[in-house]
Coordinates of C-alpha atoms in Angstrom, one line a residue:
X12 CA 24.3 -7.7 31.9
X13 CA 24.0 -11.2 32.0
X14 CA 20.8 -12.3 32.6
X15 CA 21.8 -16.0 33.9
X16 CA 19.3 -18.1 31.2
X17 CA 21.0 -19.0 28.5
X18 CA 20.1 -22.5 27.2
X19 CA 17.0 -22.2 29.2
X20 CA 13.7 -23.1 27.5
X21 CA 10.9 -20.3 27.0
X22 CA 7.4 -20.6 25.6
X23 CA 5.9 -16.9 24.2
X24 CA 2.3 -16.2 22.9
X25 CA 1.2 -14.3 20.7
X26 CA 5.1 -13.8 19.4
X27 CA 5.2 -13.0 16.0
X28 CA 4.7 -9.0 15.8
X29 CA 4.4 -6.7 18.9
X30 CA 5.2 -6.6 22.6
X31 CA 5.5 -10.6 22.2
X32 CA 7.9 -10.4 20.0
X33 CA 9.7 -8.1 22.0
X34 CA 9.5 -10.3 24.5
X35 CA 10.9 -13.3 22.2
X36 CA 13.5 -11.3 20.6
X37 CA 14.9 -10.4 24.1
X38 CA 15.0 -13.7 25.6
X39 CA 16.9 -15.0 22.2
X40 CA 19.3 -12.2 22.6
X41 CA 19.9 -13.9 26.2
X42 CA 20.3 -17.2 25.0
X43 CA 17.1 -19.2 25.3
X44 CA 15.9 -21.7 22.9
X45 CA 12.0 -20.3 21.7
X46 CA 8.8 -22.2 21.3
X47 CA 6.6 -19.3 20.2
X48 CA 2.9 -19.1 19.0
X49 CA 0.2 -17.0 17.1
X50 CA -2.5 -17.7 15.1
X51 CA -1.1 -16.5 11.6
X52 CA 1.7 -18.8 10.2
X53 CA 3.3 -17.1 7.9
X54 CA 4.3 -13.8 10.4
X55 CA 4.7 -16.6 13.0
X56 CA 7.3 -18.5 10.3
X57 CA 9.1 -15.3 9.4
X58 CA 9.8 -14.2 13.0
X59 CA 11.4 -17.6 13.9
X60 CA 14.0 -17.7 11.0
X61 CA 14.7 -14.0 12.2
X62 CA 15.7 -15.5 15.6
X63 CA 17.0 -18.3 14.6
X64 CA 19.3 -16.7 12.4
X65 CA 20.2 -13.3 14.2
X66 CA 20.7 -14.9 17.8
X67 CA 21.5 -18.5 16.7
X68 CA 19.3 -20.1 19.5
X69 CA 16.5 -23.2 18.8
X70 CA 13.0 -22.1 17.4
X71 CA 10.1 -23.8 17.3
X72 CA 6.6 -21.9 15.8
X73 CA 3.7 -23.6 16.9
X74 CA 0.8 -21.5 14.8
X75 CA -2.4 -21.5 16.6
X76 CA -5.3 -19.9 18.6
X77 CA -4.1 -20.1 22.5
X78 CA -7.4 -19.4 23.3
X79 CA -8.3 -22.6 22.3
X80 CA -8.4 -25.8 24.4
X81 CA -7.0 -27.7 20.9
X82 CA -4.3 -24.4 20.3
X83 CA -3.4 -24.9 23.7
X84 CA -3.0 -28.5 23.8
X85 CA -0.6 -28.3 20.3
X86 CA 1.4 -26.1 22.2
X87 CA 2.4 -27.3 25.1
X88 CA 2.9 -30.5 23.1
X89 CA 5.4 -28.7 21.7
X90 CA 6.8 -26.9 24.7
X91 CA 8.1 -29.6 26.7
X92 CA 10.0 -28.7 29.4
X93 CA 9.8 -25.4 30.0
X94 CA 11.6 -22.8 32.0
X95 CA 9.9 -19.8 31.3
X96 CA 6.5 -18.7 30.6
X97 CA 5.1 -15.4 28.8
X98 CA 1.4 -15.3 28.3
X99 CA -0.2 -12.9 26.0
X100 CA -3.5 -12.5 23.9
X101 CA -5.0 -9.5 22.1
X102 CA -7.7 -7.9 24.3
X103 CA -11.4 -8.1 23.7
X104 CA -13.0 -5.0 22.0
X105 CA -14.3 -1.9 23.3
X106 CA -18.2 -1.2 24.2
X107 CA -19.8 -0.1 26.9
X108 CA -21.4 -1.6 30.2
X109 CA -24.8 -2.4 28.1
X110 CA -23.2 -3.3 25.4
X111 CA -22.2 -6.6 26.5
X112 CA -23.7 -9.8 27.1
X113 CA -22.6 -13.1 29.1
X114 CA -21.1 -14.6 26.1
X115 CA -18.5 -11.9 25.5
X116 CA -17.9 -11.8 29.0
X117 CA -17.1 -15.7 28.6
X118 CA -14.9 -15.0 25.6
X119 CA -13.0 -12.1 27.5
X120 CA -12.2 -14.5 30.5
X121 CA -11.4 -17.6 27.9
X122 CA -9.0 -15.4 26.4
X123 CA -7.6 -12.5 28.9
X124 CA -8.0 -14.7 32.2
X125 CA -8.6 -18.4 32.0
X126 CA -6.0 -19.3 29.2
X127 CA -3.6 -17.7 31.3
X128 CA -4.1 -19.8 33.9
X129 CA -4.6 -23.1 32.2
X130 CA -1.2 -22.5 30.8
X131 CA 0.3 -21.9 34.1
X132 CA -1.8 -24.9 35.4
X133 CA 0.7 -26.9 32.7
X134 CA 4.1 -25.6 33.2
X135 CA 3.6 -24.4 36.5
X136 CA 4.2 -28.4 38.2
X137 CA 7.5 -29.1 36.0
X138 CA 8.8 -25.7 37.2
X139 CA 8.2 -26.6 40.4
X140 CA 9.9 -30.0 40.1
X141 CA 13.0 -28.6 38.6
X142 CA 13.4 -25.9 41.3
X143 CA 13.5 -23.0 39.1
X144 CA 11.0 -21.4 36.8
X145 CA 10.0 -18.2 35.6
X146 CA 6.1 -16.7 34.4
X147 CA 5.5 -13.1 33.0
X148 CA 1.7 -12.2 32.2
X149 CA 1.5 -9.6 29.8
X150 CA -2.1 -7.7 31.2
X151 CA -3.1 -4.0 31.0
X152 CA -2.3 -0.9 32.4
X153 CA -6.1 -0.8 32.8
X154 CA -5.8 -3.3 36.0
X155 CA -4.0 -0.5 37.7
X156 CA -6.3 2.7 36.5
X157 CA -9.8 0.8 34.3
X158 CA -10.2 2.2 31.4
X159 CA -14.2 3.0 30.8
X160 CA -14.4 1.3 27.2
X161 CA -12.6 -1.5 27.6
X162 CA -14.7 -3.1 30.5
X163 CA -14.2 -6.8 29.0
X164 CA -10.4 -5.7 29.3
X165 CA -11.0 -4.3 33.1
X166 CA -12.3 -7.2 34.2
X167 CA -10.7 -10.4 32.8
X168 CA -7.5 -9.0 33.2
X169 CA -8.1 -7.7 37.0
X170 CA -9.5 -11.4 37.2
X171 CA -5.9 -13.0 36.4
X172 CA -4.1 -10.3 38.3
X173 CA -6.3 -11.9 41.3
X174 CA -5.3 -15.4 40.6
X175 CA -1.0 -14.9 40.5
X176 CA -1.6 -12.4 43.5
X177 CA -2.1 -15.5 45.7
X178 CA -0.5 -18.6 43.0
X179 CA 3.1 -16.6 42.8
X180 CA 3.4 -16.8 46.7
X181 CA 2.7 -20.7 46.9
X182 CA 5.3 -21.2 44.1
X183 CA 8.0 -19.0 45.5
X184 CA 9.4 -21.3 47.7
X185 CA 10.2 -23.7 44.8
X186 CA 12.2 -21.0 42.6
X187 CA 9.9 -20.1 40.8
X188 CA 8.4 -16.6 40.1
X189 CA 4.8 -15.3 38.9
X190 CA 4.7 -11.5 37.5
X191 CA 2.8 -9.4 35.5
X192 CA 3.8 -6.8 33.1
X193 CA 1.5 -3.9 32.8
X194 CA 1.8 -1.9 29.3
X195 CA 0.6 1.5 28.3
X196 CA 0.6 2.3 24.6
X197 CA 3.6 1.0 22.6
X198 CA 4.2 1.1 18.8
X199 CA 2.8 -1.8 17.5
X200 CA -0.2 -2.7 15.5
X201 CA -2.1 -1.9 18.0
X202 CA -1.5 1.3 18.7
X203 CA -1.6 1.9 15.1
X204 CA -5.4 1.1 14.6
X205 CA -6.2 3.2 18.0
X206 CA -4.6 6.2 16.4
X207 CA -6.7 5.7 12.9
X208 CA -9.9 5.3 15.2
X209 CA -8.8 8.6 17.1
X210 CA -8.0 10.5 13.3
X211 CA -11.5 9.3 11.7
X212 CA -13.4 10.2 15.0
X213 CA -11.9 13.7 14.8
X214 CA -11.5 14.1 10.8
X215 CA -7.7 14.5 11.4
X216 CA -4.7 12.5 10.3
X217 CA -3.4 9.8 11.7
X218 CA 0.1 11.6 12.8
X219 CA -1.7 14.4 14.2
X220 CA -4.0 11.6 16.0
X221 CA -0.4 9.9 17.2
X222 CA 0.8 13.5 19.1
X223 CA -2.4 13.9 20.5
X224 CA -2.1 10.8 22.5
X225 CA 1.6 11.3 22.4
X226 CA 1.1 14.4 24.4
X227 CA -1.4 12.4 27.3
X228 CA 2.2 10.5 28.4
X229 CA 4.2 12.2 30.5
X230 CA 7.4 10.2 28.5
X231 CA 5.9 12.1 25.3
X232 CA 6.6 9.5 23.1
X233 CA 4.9 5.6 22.8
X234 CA 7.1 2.6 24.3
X235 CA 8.7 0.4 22.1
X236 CA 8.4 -3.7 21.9
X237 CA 12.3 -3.5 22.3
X238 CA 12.4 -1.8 25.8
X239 CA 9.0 -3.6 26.8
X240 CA 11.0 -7.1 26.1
X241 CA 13.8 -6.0 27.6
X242 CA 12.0 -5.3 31.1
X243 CA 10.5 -9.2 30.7
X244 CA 13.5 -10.9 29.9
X245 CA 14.8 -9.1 33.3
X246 CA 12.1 -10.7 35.2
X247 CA 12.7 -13.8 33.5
X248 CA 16.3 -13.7 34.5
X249 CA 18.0 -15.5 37.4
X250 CA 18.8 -11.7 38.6
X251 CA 15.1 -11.5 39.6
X252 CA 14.5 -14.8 41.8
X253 CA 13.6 -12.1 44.8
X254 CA 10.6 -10.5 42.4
X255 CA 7.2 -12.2 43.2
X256 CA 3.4 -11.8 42.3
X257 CA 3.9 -8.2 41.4
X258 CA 2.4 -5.4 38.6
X259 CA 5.5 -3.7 36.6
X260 CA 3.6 -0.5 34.8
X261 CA 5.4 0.3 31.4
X262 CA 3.2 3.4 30.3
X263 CA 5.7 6.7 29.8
X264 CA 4.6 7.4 33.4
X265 CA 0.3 7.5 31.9
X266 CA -1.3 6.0 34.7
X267 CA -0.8 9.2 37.3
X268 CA -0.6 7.0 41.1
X269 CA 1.9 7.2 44.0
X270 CA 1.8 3.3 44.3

């Protein structure tokens, strides 16, 4: 299919390994010129020339922490005039409730909620201008169904999912479109590090670890950053103009709800 945005201009985070690089990779596949971001420059550095020479589209790596008000502003410095917007930023770590104190409750929102929104604040006015633009938020499953140890998680992210509920129906009218993606567990890094924590907690390995929570998903397998780009660079298409404010679950069918 042709997804209508070639030669359109995209800004990823957090785009040099995992579901934001599945993300990039898609959107290069479809044609649009990259300016991507993460925090280590080397990965970052590797995974431009990748696209850059595999789908022959522009690539610019901006290496820095987008949690940052400074990373943020060397960013969008860089991004210009930009059609499409996918956030994304690793999620604060697990605890529980006492656990936490009002500092890493400010660093969860800083990172999972309020960057988000600052970088929408940005782009948001020169999408509106040029009567077409497209924003995909990559949350958590967890805004659908919490998940108990990840309460910094639960509640930065069910924060920004507030904030494009009502922002993606002013914008709409203007072309442009506000959604979120919602992902279970994937094969990445990620996923990866949960498995070793589940092998040491249970003195298994870490492949018997992987089909345990293989075998929680109805799918019976863990996504992959290749289908979860795929699904963004849909919504980031011109075929999805009629899409707006909503919460696309990508889980293998986890999260067990009618709606």
């Amino acid at each position: 299919m042709d997804l209508g945005i070639k030669g359109k201009r995209a800004l990823v985070c957090a785009a040099s390994k995992g579901l934001g690089r599945g993300c990039a990779e898609a959107l290069a596949e479809a044609g649009v010129n990259l300016v991507i971001n993460a925090r280590g420059d080397a990965a970052l550095q590797a995974t431009a020339a990748h696209l850059r020479r595999v789908y022959g589209v522009e690539v610019t790596a901006v290496a820095a922490d987008i949690t940052t008000e400074a990373g943020r502003d060397a960013v969008l410095a860089a991004a210009g005039d930009t059609d499409i917007l996918v956030t994304n930023a690793g999620g604060p770590p697990p605890g529980v409730w006492s656990d936490w104190s009002r500092d890493d409750f400010i660093k969860a929102l800083d990172g999972n909620m309020l960057t988000p929104i600052a970088l929408m604040q940005a782009l948001l006015p020169g999408m509106i201008a040029r009567k077409w633009g497209r924003v995909v938020n990559i949350t958590s499953g967890s805004v659908k169904a919490p998940i108990a140890q990840l309460g910094l998680s639960n509640a930065a992210r069910t924060g920004l999912t507030g904030f494009v509920a009502g922002t993606a129906r002013q914008v709409a009218e203007h072309g442009v479109t506000i959604n979120n993606l919602l992902p279970g567990i994937h094969a990445t890094d990620r996923a990866d590090s949960l498995d070793d924590g589940v092998a040491k907690a249970q003195g298994i390995d870490r492949a018997t670890a992987t089909k345990q929570r293989q075998a929680t998903i109805p799918a019976r397998r863990y996504g992959t950053p290749a289908e979860f780009g795929a699904a963004c660079a849909f919504l980031c298409s011109d075929k999805a103009g009629f899409i707006v404010g909503q919460n696309l679950l990508l889980d293998g069918g986890a999260i067990n709800a009618t709606i």
